[in-house]
Tab-separated table of C-alpha atoms in Angstrom:
chain	number	residue	atom	x	y	z
A	65	MET	CA	43.018	-76.648	-21.103
A	66	SER	CA	41.932	-79.023	-18.341
A	67	MET	CA	43.007	-76.512	-15.681
A	68	LEU	CA	40.928	-73.803	-17.357
A	69	LEU	CA	37.921	-76.122	-17.457
A	70	LEU	CA	38.306	-76.997	-13.790
A	71	ARG	CA	38.546	-73.316	-12.919
A	72	ARG	CA	35.345	-72.571	-14.824
A	73	ILE	CA	33.544	-75.393	-13.064
A	74	GLU	CA	34.804	-74.157	-9.688
A	75	ASN	CA	33.683	-70.583	-10.425
A	76	ARG	CA	30.301	-71.834	-11.541
A	77	HIS	CA	29.980	-73.879	-8.354
A	78	ILE	CA	30.811	-70.826	-6.243
A	79	PHE	CA	28.264	-68.741	-8.150
A	80	TRP	CA	25.410	-71.208	-7.739
A	81	THR	CA	26.273	-71.849	-4.105
A	82	ALA	CA	26.101	-68.121	-3.420
A	83	LEU	CA	22.824	-67.845	-5.317
A	84	LEU	CA	21.346	-70.733	-3.355
A	85	MET	CA	22.337	-69.110	-0.066
A	86	VAL	CA	20.656	-65.885	-1.123
A	87	ALA	CA	17.487	-67.772	-2.032
A	88	ILE	CA	17.457	-69.559	1.315
A	89	GLY	CA	17.996	-66.340	3.228
A	90	VAL	CA	15.313	-64.410	1.403
A	91	ILE	CA	12.621	-67.035	0.885
A	92	VAL	CA	12.915	-69.099	4.045
A	93	PRO	CA	12.437	-67.252	7.338
A	94	GLY	CA	15.217	-68.188	9.673
A	95	GLY	CA	17.942	-68.475	7.034
A	96	PHE	CA	21.588	-68.685	8.222
A	97	GLY	CA	20.587	-70.286	11.503
A	98	VAL	CA	18.610	-67.284	12.745
A	99	LYS	CA	15.513	-68.372	14.619
A	100	PRO	CA	12.559	-66.652	12.919
A	101	PRO	CA	9.947	-64.651	14.819
A	102	GLN	CA	7.284	-66.862	16.348
A	103	TRP	CA	4.655	-65.763	13.811
A	104	PHE	CA	6.574	-67.390	10.937
A	105	HIS	CA	5.964	-70.952	12.068
A	106	ASP	CA	3.256	-73.086	13.646
A	107	ARG	CA	0.769	-70.448	12.556
A	108	PRO	CA	-0.758	-71.118	9.134
A	109	THR	CA	-1.851	-68.186	7.035
A	110	ARG	CA	-5.575	-67.764	7.029
A	111	ASP	CA	-8.389	-66.348	4.997
A	112	VAL	CA	-9.545	-63.356	6.993
A	113	ALA	CA	-12.343	-62.430	4.617
A	114	SER	CA	-14.988	-62.797	7.294
A	115	GLU	CA	-13.099	-60.344	9.472
A	116	LEU	CA	-12.927	-57.695	6.766
A	117	SER	CA	-16.612	-57.149	6.131
A	118	VAL	CA	-16.863	-53.581	7.392
A	119	GLU	CA	-20.141	-51.915	6.596
A	120	PRO	CA	-19.543	-48.531	4.875
A	121	ASP	CA	-22.043	-46.727	7.093
A	122	LYS	CA	-20.172	-47.934	10.185
A	123	VAL	CA	-16.765	-46.690	9.154
A	124	ASP	CA	-17.102	-43.376	10.962
A	125	LYS	CA	-17.404	-45.301	14.207
A	126	LEU	CA	-14.019	-46.956	13.682
A	127	THR	CA	-11.190	-44.959	15.202
A	128	SER	CA	-8.728	-47.041	13.163
A	129	VAL	CA	-7.944	-50.569	12.182
A	130	ALA	CA	-6.130	-50.715	15.442
A	131	SER	CA	-9.191	-51.085	17.403
A	132	LEU	CA	-7.478	-54.170	16.510
A	133	LYS	CA	-6.537	-53.610	20.161
A	134	THR	CA	-5.558	-50.267	21.338
A	135	VAL	CA	25.509	-55.206	-5.949
A	136	PRO	CA	27.722	-52.200	-5.919
A	137	LYS	CA	30.772	-51.679	-3.677
A	138	ALA	CA	29.601	-51.618	-0.099
A	139	ASP	CA	31.758	-48.653	0.873
A	140	GLY	CA	29.293	-46.510	-1.062
A	141	ASP	CA	26.894	-47.035	1.838
A	142	LEU	CA	29.076	-44.800	3.967
A	143	ALA	CA	28.852	-41.758	1.727
A	144	ILE	CA	26.701	-38.832	2.878
A	145	ASP	CA	24.913	-36.599	0.408
A	146	HIS	CA	24.362	-33.506	2.562
A	147	LYS	CA	23.077	-31.343	-0.267
A	148	THR	CA	20.427	-33.849	-1.308
A	149	GLN	CA	19.542	-34.441	2.334
A	150	GLN	CA	18.901	-30.724	2.917
A	151	THR	CA	16.799	-30.377	-0.240
A	152	HIS	CA	14.627	-33.374	0.610
A	153	HIS	CA	14.099	-32.270	4.188
A	154	LEU	CA	12.897	-28.863	3.011
A	155	SER	CA	10.451	-30.535	0.645
A	156	HIS	CA	9.226	-32.788	3.435
A	157	ASN	CA	8.644	-29.882	5.834
A	158	LYS	CA	6.504	-28.094	3.271
A	159	SER	CA	4.468	-31.169	2.442
A	160	ARG	CA	3.505	-32.772	5.707
A	161	GLN	CA	2.753	-31.969	9.301
A	162	VAL	CA	4.315	-34.616	11.517
A	163	SER	CA	2.080	-36.071	14.212
A	164	PRO	CA	3.433	-36.646	17.719
A	165	GLU	CA	4.622	-40.128	18.610
A	166	PRO	CA	1.637	-42.249	19.771
A	167	THR	CA	1.595	-42.567	23.550
A	168	ASN	CA	-0.295	-45.880	23.418
A	169	PRO	CA	1.190	-47.991	20.608
A	170	VAL	CA	-1.249	-50.157	18.695
A	171	THR	CA	-1.306	-53.897	19.367
A	172	VAL	CA	-2.128	-55.811	16.197
A	173	PRO	CA	-3.577	-59.349	16.284
A	174	VAL	CA	-1.386	-61.981	14.653
A	175	LYS	CA	-3.694	-62.773	11.741
A	176	PHE	CA	-2.100	-63.251	8.341
A	177	ALA	CA	-3.884	-63.452	5.015
A	178	ARG	CA	-2.121	-65.341	2.226
A	179	ASN	CA	-3.845	-63.250	-0.414
A	180	ILE	CA	-6.442	-60.513	-0.716
A	181	PRO	CA	-9.904	-62.041	-0.139
A	182	GLU	CA	-12.873	-61.399	-2.412
A	183	LYS	CA	-14.693	-59.611	0.416
A	184	HIS	CA	-12.161	-56.793	0.161
A	185	PHE	CA	-13.283	-55.910	-3.358
A	186	GLU	CA	-16.919	-55.666	-2.325
A	187	LEU	CA	-16.039	-52.735	-0.074
A	188	THR	CA	-15.620	-49.151	-1.230
A	189	GLY	CA	-14.123	-45.916	0.005
A	190	GLU	CA	-12.975	-45.728	3.612
A	191	ALA	CA	-14.206	-49.238	4.395
A	192	GLN	CA	-11.938	-50.676	1.733
A	193	LYS	CA	-8.980	-48.664	3.049
A	194	GLN	CA	-9.528	-49.995	6.558
A	195	SER	CA	-9.780	-53.519	5.149
A	196	PHE	CA	-6.482	-53.050	3.309
A	197	ILE	CA	-4.675	-51.766	6.397
A	198	LYS	CA	-6.003	-54.668	8.420
A	199	LEU	CA	-4.592	-57.065	5.825
A	200	VAL	CA	-1.180	-55.474	5.317
A	201	LEU	CA	-0.242	-54.023	8.704
A	202	PRO	CA	0.432	-57.401	10.429
A	203	LEU	CA	2.635	-58.443	7.497
A	204	ILE	CA	4.748	-55.289	7.701
A	205	LEU	CA	5.217	-55.750	11.441
A	206	ALA	CA	6.215	-59.409	10.999
A	207	ALA	CA	8.759	-58.556	8.288
A	208	ASN	CA	10.226	-55.784	10.455
A	209	ASP	CA	10.470	-58.154	13.413
A	210	GLU	CA	12.432	-60.568	11.248
A	211	LEU	CA	14.831	-57.762	10.304
A	212	LEU	CA	15.341	-56.892	13.974
A	213	GLN	CA	16.294	-60.500	14.672
A	214	ARG	CA	18.689	-60.455	11.721
A	215	ARG	CA	20.311	-57.309	13.131
A	216	GLN	CA	20.857	-59.098	16.420
A	217	ALA	CA	22.392	-62.040	14.550
A	218	VAL	CA	24.811	-59.728	12.716
A	219	LYS	CA	25.792	-58.054	15.993
A	220	ALA	CA	26.294	-61.436	17.665
A	221	ALA	CA	28.478	-62.646	14.785
A	222	ALA	CA	30.556	-59.475	14.959
A	223	LYS	CA	30.989	-59.794	18.730
A	224	ALA	CA	32.022	-63.442	18.369
A	225	LYS	CA	34.339	-62.583	15.464
A	226	ASP	CA	32.490	-65.206	13.427
A	227	ARG	CA	33.739	-64.283	9.978
A	228	GLU	CA	31.942	-67.166	8.284
A	229	LYS	CA	28.570	-65.895	9.501
A	230	LEU	CA	29.375	-62.314	8.519
A	231	ASP	CA	30.347	-63.513	5.046
A	232	GLN	CA	27.030	-65.343	4.734
A	233	TRP	CA	25.078	-62.227	5.628
A	234	SER	CA	27.199	-60.257	3.184
A	235	ILE	CA	26.168	-62.515	0.310
A	236	LEU	CA	22.511	-62.016	1.168
A	237	TYR	CA	22.896	-58.246	1.495
A	238	ARG	CA	25.147	-57.852	-1.561
A	239	ILE	CA	28.340	-56.696	0.066
A	240	GLU	CA	31.775	-57.737	-1.203
A	241	SER	CA	32.989	-58.909	2.177
A	242	GLU	CA	36.585	-59.599	1.161
A	243	ASP	CA	37.160	-55.844	0.958
A	244	PHE	CA	36.617	-55.311	4.695
A	245	ASP	CA	37.746	-56.459	8.104
A	246	ASP	CA	35.183	-57.748	10.625
A	247	THR	CA	34.432	-54.356	12.177
A	248	SER	CA	33.998	-52.522	8.878
A	249	LEU	CA	31.910	-55.343	7.447
A	250	SER	CA	29.519	-55.442	10.406
A	251	GLU	CA	29.085	-51.661	10.207
A	252	ARG	CA	28.126	-51.889	6.552
A	253	LEU	CA	25.799	-54.805	7.197
A	254	LEU	CA	23.953	-52.925	9.928
A	255	ARG	CA	23.244	-50.092	7.501
A	256	ARG	CA	21.414	-52.585	5.328
A	257	VAL	CA	19.859	-54.987	7.816
A	258	ASP	CA	17.303	-52.598	9.252
A	259	THR	CA	13.567	-51.963	9.419
A	260	VAL	CA	11.314	-49.773	7.287
A	261	PRO	CA	9.000	-47.294	9.089
A	262	VAL	CA	5.508	-48.761	9.242
A	263	ALA	CA	3.747	-45.637	7.958
A	264	LEU	CA	6.048	-45.475	4.951
A	265	ALA	CA	5.619	-49.153	4.072
A	266	LEU	CA	1.832	-48.845	4.379
A	267	ALA	CA	1.811	-45.786	2.130
A	268	GLN	CA	3.896	-47.490	-0.543
A	269	ALA	CA	1.705	-50.593	-0.433
A	270	ALA	CA	-1.426	-48.440	-0.804
A	271	VAL	CA	-0.012	-46.386	-3.678
A	272	GLU	CA	1.610	-49.262	-5.562
A	273	SER	CA	-1.345	-51.644	-5.295
A	274	GLY	CA	-4.203	-49.124	-5.434
A	275	TRP	CA	-5.242	-50.170	-1.918
A	276	GLY	CA	-5.106	-53.802	-3.033
A	277	LYS	CA	-7.250	-53.338	-6.133
A	278	SER	CA	-4.567	-53.645	-8.819
A	279	ARG	CA	-4.437	-56.677	-11.091
A	280	PHE	CA	-0.941	-57.441	-9.819
A	281	ALA	CA	-2.086	-57.447	-6.192
A	282	GLN	CA	-5.145	-59.574	-6.891
A	283	GLN	CA	-3.506	-62.161	-9.126
A	284	GLY	CA	0.130	-62.056	-8.015
A	285	ASN	CA	0.104	-60.868	-4.370
A	286	ALA	CA	2.270	-57.953	-5.539
A	287	LEU	CA	1.808	-55.061	-3.134
A	288	PHE	CA	4.840	-52.962	-4.071
A	289	GLY	CA	5.090	-53.066	-7.866
A	290	GLN	CA	8.547	-54.657	-7.960
A	291	TRP	CA	9.970	-55.278	-11.419
A	292	ALA	CA	11.501	-58.484	-12.735
A	293	TRP	CA	13.122	-59.197	-16.099
A	294	THR	CA	12.101	-62.811	-16.675
A	295	GLU	CA	8.605	-63.345	-18.012
A	296	SER	CA	7.972	-66.365	-15.816
A	297	ALA	CA	8.663	-64.264	-12.687
A	298	GLY	CA	5.521	-62.170	-12.913
A	299	MET	CA	2.828	-60.468	-14.978
A	300	ARG	CA	3.357	-58.180	-17.917
A	301	PRO	CA	1.922	-54.673	-17.495
A	302	LEU	CA	-0.321	-53.292	-20.216
A	303	ALA	CA	2.256	-50.608	-21.018
A	304	ALA	CA	5.956	-50.784	-20.163
A	305	SER	CA	8.988	-49.043	-21.612
A	306	ASN	CA	10.929	-52.335	-21.551
A	307	LYS	CA	9.405	-55.308	-23.360
A	308	ARG	CA	11.102	-57.743	-20.970
A	309	ALA	CA	9.720	-56.060	-17.855
A	310	VAL	CA	7.127	-57.783	-15.696
A	311	VAL	CA	5.709	-57.018	-12.274
A	312	ARG	CA	7.014	-59.697	-9.965
A	313	SER	CA	4.491	-62.150	-8.511
A	314	PHE	CA	4.637	-63.850	-5.109
A	315	GLY	CA	3.224	-66.944	-3.472
A	316	SER	CA	1.780	-64.882	-0.625
A	317	LEU	CA	1.362	-61.307	0.530
A	318	LEU	CA	4.021	-61.837	3.200
A	319	GLU	CA	6.565	-62.819	0.539
A	320	SER	CA	5.817	-59.547	-1.245
A	321	VAL	CA	6.413	-57.488	1.906
A	322	ARG	CA	9.678	-59.267	2.725
A	323	ALA	CA	10.961	-58.867	-0.842
A	324	TYR	CA	10.096	-55.152	-0.819
A	325	MET	CA	12.088	-54.563	2.363
A	326	HIS	CA	15.005	-56.582	1.023
A	327	ASN	CA	14.936	-54.472	-2.133
A	328	LEU	CA	15.178	-51.216	-0.151
A	329	ASN	CA	17.961	-52.737	1.938
A	330	THR	CA	20.134	-53.892	-0.962
A	331	HIS	CA	19.469	-52.117	-4.270
A	332	GLN	CA	21.918	-49.410	-5.320
A	333	ASN	CA	19.030	-47.012	-6.067
A	334	TYR	CA	18.219	-46.818	-2.359
A	335	LYS	CA	21.689	-46.174	-0.967
A	336	ARG	CA	20.683	-42.606	-0.012
A	337	PHE	CA	17.632	-44.032	1.752
A	338	ARG	CA	19.844	-46.363	3.795
A	339	ASP	CA	22.385	-43.642	4.580
A	340	ALA	CA	19.608	-41.313	5.761
A	341	ARG	CA	18.018	-44.051	7.864
A	342	PHE	CA	21.356	-44.643	9.566
A	343	ARG	CA	21.726	-40.936	10.377
A	344	MET	CA	18.182	-40.841	11.766
A	345	LYS	CA	18.551	-43.712	14.239
A	346	SER	CA	17.892	-41.369	17.163
A	347	ARG	CA	14.689	-39.931	15.659
A	348	THR	CA	11.193	-41.194	16.397
A	349	ASP	CA	9.490	-43.571	13.978
A	350	VAL	CA	6.928	-40.883	13.182
A	351	ALA	CA	9.581	-38.405	12.122
A	352	LYS	CA	11.568	-40.964	10.158
A	353	ALA	CA	8.651	-42.088	7.975
A	354	GLY	CA	8.166	-38.719	6.321
A	355	LEU	CA	11.836	-37.829	6.148
A	356	LEU	CA	12.807	-41.121	4.551
A	357	ALA	CA	10.036	-40.872	1.969
A	358	ALA	CA	12.064	-38.059	0.418
A	359	TYR	CA	14.742	-40.577	-0.552
A	360	LEU	CA	12.379	-42.786	-2.555
A	361	ASP	CA	12.076	-40.498	-5.566
A	362	SER	CA	13.764	-43.176	-7.691
A	363	TYR	CA	11.140	-45.803	-6.784
A	364	ALA	CA	8.803	-44.541	-9.527
A	365	GLU	CA	9.297	-42.741	-12.816
A	366	ILE	CA	7.414	-39.674	-11.567
A	367	GLY	CA	10.226	-38.935	-9.105
A	368	GLN	CA	9.475	-36.105	-6.685
A	369	ASP	CA	5.759	-36.332	-7.419
A	370	TYR	CA	5.908	-39.871	-6.072
A	371	VAL	CA	7.417	-38.585	-2.826
A	372	GLU	CA	4.647	-36.003	-2.492
A	373	LYS	CA	2.051	-38.709	-3.100
A	374	LEU	CA	3.494	-40.882	-0.319
A	375	LEU	CA	3.511	-37.943	2.088
A	376	ALA	CA	-0.108	-37.123	1.212
A	377	VAL	CA	-1.260	-40.713	1.742
A	378	MET	CA	0.507	-40.937	5.122
A	379	SER	CA	-0.971	-37.654	6.258
A	380	SER	CA	-4.547	-38.028	5.002
A	381	ASN	CA	-4.874	-41.538	6.418
A	382	ASN	CA	-3.117	-40.818	9.735
A	383	PHE	CA	-0.626	-43.638	9.233
A	384	ASP	CA	1.521	-42.133	11.987
A	385	GLN	CA	-0.780	-43.798	14.501
A	386	TYR	CA	0.836	-47.128	13.590
A	387	ALA	CA	4.351	-46.041	14.526
A	388	GLY	CA	5.500	-48.381	17.260
A	389	ALA	CA	2.697	-50.876	16.542
A	390	LYS	CA	3.374	-54.402	17.786
A	391	LEU	CA	2.097	-57.871	16.973
A	392	GLY	CA	0.484	-59.585	19.881
């Protein structure tokens, strides 16, 4: 009996230790000894309300916000759904004309807003859209930069044959590491630890938050409509098929962006998205945004209509211009 009790205590200790490591890796930039991008420290978030007051009658003169400056088994990640891939690509080609890769990538000032300022809601139409992009674009770039640094950390651990580090990353990215040797594990990790095309992330933020106007975005910094199943984790929607469902809230807009990317990089529903992203590594960011949108039909209940909506938002708002954008 005592042995059984000790075993239960040990298992519980392992579980909570793993959970704590996940929390540290997700919530705290620089988890697992990875130095975070420079914009995550020594740079407090700021209220950029005064910088968002764009007069509606002046919007036509703005070329863009960038005048800013000119856990399932991990082996499933290696499967390729060629039939689905072909179907989605055909749908994409009918829905959207892909712009050429920008020759002069946008440089975005490092200005972070913790939440959506009141000034944003005083704007309407195109002025409000430009305000929203100006708020969210730097956050997407910062979160992607963090993912790039994590990729380098995974590669370094693999090169050094540092199994302990690889195991830590595996916990965070929901891979059962004991099933794989170092090489196989690092390959699976690199399919998950990767960036999300800027145009696609912007489109999802715009659609899910109503360009920042939704109650969840205003009160809970929720830009991507992520669900949670504990009432204290967020806000209850007016109508939901599951009584336990809430829209997850965040302490800041940046937390929302980072959680959204982690969701795409780990949840079983987005395995096809990750597989497709891996196959498209050689493609331009502009091409990848539209093609990968086709694999997000499970993000919303409306399925393929959701994909078409994302493609329309990217196209009508020329989000391709932000491909290759950099913080600076």
